[in-house]
Every structure is written in C-alpha cells, then in structure tokens.
CSV table of C-alpha atoms in Angstrom, one decimal:
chain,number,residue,atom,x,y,z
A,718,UNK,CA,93.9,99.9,122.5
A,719,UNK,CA,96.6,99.7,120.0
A,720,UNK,CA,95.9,97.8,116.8
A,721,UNK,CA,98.5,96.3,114.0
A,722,UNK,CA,96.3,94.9,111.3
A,723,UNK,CA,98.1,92.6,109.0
A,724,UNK,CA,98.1,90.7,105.9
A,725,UNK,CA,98.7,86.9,105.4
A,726,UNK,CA,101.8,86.7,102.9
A,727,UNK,CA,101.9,85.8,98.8
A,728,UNK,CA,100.3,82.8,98.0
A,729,UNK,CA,101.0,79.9,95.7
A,730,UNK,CA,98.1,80.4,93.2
A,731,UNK,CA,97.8,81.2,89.7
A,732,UNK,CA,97.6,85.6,89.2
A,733,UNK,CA,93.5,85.9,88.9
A,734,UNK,CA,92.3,82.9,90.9
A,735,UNK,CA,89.2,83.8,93.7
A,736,UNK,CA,90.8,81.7,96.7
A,737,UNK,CA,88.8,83.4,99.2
A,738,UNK,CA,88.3,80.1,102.1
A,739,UNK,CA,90.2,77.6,99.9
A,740,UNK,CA,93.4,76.7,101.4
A,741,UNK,CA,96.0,77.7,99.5
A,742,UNK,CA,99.9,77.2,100.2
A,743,UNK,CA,102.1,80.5,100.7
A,744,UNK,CA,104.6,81.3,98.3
A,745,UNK,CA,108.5,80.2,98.2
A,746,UNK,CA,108.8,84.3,99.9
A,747,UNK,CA,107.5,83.4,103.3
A,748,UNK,CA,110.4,83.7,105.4
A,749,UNK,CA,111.7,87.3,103.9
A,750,UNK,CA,108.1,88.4,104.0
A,751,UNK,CA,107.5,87.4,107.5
A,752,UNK,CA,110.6,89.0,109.0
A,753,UNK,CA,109.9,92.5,106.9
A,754,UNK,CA,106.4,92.1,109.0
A,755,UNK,CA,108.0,91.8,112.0
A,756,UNK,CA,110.3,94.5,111.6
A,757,UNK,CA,107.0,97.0,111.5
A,758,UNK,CA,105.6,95.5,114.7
A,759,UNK,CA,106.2,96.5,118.2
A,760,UNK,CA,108.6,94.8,120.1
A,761,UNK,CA,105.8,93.2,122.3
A,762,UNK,CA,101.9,92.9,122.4
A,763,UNK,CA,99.3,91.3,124.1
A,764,UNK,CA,96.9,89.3,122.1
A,765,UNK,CA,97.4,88.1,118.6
A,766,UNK,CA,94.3,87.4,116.7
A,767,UNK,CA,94.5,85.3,113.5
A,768,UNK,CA,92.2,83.5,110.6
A,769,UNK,CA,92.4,80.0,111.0
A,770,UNK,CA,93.5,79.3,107.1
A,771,UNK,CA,96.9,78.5,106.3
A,772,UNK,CA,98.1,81.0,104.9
A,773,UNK,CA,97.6,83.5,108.2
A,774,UNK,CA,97.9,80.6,110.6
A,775,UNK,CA,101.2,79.6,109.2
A,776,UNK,CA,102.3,84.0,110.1
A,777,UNK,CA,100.6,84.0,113.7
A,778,UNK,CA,102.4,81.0,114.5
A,779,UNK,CA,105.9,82.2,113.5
A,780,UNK,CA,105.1,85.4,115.4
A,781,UNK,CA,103.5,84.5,118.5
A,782,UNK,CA,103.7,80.9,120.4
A,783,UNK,CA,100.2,81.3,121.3
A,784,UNK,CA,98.1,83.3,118.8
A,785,UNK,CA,94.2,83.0,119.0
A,786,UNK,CA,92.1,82.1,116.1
A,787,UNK,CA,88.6,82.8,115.5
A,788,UNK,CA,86.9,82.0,112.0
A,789,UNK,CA,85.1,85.4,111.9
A,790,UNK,CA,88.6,86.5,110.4
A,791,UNK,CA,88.6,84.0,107.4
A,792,UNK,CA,88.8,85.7,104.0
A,793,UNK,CA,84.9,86.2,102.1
A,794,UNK,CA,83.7,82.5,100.9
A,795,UNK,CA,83.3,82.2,96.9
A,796,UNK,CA,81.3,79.3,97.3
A,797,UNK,CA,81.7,77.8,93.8
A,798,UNK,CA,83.8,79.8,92.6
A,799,UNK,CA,86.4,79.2,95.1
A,800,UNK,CA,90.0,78.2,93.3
A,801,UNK,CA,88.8,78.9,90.3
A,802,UNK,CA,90.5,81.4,87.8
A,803,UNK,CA,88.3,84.7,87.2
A,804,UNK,CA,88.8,83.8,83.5
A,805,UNK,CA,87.1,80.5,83.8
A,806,UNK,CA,84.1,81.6,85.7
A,807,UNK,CA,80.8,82.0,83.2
A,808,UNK,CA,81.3,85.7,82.1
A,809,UNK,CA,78.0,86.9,82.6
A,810,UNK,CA,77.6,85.7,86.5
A,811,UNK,CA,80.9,87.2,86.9
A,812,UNK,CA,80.2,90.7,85.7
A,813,UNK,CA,76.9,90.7,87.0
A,814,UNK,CA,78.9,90.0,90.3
A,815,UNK,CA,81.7,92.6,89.8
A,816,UNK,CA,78.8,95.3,88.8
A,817,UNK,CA,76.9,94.6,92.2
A,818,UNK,CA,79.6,92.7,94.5
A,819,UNK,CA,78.3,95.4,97.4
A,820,UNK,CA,74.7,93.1,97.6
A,821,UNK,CA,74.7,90.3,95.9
A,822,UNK,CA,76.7,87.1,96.5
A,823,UNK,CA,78.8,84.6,94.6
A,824,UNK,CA,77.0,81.0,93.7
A,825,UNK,CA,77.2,79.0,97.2
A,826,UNK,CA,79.2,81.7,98.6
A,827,UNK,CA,79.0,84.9,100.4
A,828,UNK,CA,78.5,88.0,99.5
A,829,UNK,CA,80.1,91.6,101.0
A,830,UNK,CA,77.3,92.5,103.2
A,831,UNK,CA,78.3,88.7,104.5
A,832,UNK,CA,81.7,89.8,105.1
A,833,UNK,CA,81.4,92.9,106.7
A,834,UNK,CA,78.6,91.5,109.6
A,835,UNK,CA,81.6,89.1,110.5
A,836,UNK,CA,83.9,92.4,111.0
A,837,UNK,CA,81.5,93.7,112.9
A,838,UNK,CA,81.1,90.4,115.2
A,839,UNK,CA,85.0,90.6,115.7
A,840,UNK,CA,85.2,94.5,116.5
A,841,UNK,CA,82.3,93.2,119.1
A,842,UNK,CA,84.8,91.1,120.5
A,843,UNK,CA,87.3,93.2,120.3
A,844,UNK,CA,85.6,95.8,122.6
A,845,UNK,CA,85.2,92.6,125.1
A,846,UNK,CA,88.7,91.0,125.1
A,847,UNK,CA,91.0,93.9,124.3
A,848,UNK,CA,90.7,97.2,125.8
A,849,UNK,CA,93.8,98.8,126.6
A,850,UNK,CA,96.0,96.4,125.0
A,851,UNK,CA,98.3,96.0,122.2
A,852,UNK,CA,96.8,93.6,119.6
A,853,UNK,CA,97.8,92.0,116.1
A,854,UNK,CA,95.3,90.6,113.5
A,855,UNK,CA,96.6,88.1,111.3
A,856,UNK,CA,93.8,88.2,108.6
A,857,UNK,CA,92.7,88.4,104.8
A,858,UNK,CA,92.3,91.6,102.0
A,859,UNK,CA,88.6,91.6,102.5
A,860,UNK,CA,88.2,91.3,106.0
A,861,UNK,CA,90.9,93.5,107.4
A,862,UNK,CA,89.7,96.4,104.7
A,863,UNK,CA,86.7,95.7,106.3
A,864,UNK,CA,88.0,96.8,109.9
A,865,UNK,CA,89.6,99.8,108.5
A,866,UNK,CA,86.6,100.9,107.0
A,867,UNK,CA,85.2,100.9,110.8
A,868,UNK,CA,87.9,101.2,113.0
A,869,UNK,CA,90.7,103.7,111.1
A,870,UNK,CA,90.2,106.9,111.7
A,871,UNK,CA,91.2,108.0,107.9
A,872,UNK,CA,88.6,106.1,106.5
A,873,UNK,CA,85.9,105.5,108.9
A,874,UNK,CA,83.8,107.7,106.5
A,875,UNK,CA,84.5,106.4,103.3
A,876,UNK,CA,81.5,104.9,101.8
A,877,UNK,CA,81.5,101.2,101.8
A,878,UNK,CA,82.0,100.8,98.1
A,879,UNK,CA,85.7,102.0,98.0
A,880,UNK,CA,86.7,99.1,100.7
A,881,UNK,CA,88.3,97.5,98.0
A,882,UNK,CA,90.7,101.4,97.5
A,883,UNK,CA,92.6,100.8,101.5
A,884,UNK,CA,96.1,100.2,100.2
A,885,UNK,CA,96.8,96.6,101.6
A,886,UNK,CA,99.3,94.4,100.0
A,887,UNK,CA,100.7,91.2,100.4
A,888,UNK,CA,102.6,91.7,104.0
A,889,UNK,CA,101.2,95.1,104.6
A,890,UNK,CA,100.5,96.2,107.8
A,891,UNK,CA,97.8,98.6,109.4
A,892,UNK,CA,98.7,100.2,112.5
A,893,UNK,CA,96.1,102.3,113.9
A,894,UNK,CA,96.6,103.7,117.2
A,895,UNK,CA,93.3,104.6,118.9
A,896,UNK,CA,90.6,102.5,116.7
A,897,UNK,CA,87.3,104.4,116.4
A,898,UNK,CA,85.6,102.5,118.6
A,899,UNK,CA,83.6,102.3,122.0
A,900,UNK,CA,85.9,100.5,124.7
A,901,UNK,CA,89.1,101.2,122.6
C-alpha cells in the first residue's frame, strides 16, 4: 500500500477558534490550495478516503468523482467548546485541558485518547479495504497526526505526546510509501 495523507485547506474562522466537528466554510484560497495538492499527488490512485465535514469533503470531491467518507476521519469533537475562540473559553478549564489534553477531555467533547481509538478503527479498515493500493485521506490536523504517529515510519516511535510536533499545515500532504502496518 501506498499512502498520501492530506490536509483539508484554510478555513474561514477567526485565528484561535477550536472548530474541531463544527462546520466551518473554507477560505477565499481554495482553488490555489487545491491545485498545489494535486500537483503533489500521483497521477492516479485507487481509493480516496475523506471526513465527511465540509471543509475535506468539499477537497475529495474536487479530486475524485467518487471519494468514500467515513466519520472515523472527522477532526477531535470540542463538545462545548466547539467555535468558540480559545480566548473566550473559562481560563482555568482551558489550561487545565492544555496541561493534560493527552487524558482528559473537553466539556461534552472528546478527548485525545478518543481520537486516537478512531485512528486506530480506520487503520483497521485500512488493512481490510486497501492492500496493495494507492490511497488518499482527505482528513483533519488531529486525526491524520494521529496516523502518522502509527503508520509513518519516521515517527512510529515517537511518544504520543509530541503528535501535536508532525509538521502538517494547511494543504500539506503525507506521503508514506510502505505504512507500518500488517496487510500494507
């Protein structure tokens, strides 16, 4: 297997806002973005996985006529805290949540531990659906670090509290060649 993990494109949000499952227009950048993602792709692939929020659907669409979506790829929930600009969230929760974000979870949200189990439910299917083939994921920050950290062969054995270190911008795209994984 073959494996081109992407990011979703800007967003339309304020610099600071948690907008984890909300869903959030993309920026006024899409099209530019889009096409410098495609020029770092292969010229064909297989399957093309995607979250189902707007702001990777909108990307899987424009690069594949029939891309699959499965909600195991949607971004970590926030619960309450959803849309809502770090600076207006009550500052204690917060930086009790930024000092232990590896256990505990946000107010009617998840937590990482949350997260990662759903990277580990797609990599199951994965295994299942894709060996031997070419594959994009159209997903979020969060989840797709949370695939490298399993699947990349560079950081397979980081520790899982420097998930949040995997260079991934806006755009970016992953290519691993032979995931670490059985079935690949």
């Amino acid at each position: 297997m073959e494996l081109y993990l992407i990011r979703h494109t800007r967003v339309a949000v304020p610099k600071g806002t948690l907008y984890g499952q909300s869903d959030v227009a993309l920026a006024d950048t899409f099209a530019e973005e889009a096409a410098t993602i495609r020029e770092q792709l292969p010229a064909a692939w297989d399957l093309l996985y995607s979250s189902p929020l707007t702001r990777c659907k909108t990307l899987a669409d424009w690069l594949d006529p029939a891309p699959s979506f499965d909600d195991l790829l949607m971004e970590m929930s926030f619960g309450d805290w959803d849309g809502r600009l770090l600076t207006d969230l009550p500052q204690k929760e917060a930086r009790d949540w930024g000092d232990n974000w590896l256990t505990q979870r946000t107010p009617g949200g998840e937590g990482f531990p949350d997260l990662y189990r759903r990277s580990e439910q797609f990599i199951e299917r994965l295994a299942k659906e894709a060996k031997g083939k070419v594959v994009l994921v159209v997903a979020h920050s969060g989840l797709l670090r949370c695939l490298c950290l399993q699947l990349h062969p560079e950081y397979c054995r980081w520790d899982k509290s420097k998930t949040f270190s995997i260079p991934l911008d806006y755009g970016g795209v992953i290519h691993i060649p032979a995931p670490n994984f059985p079935g690949a």
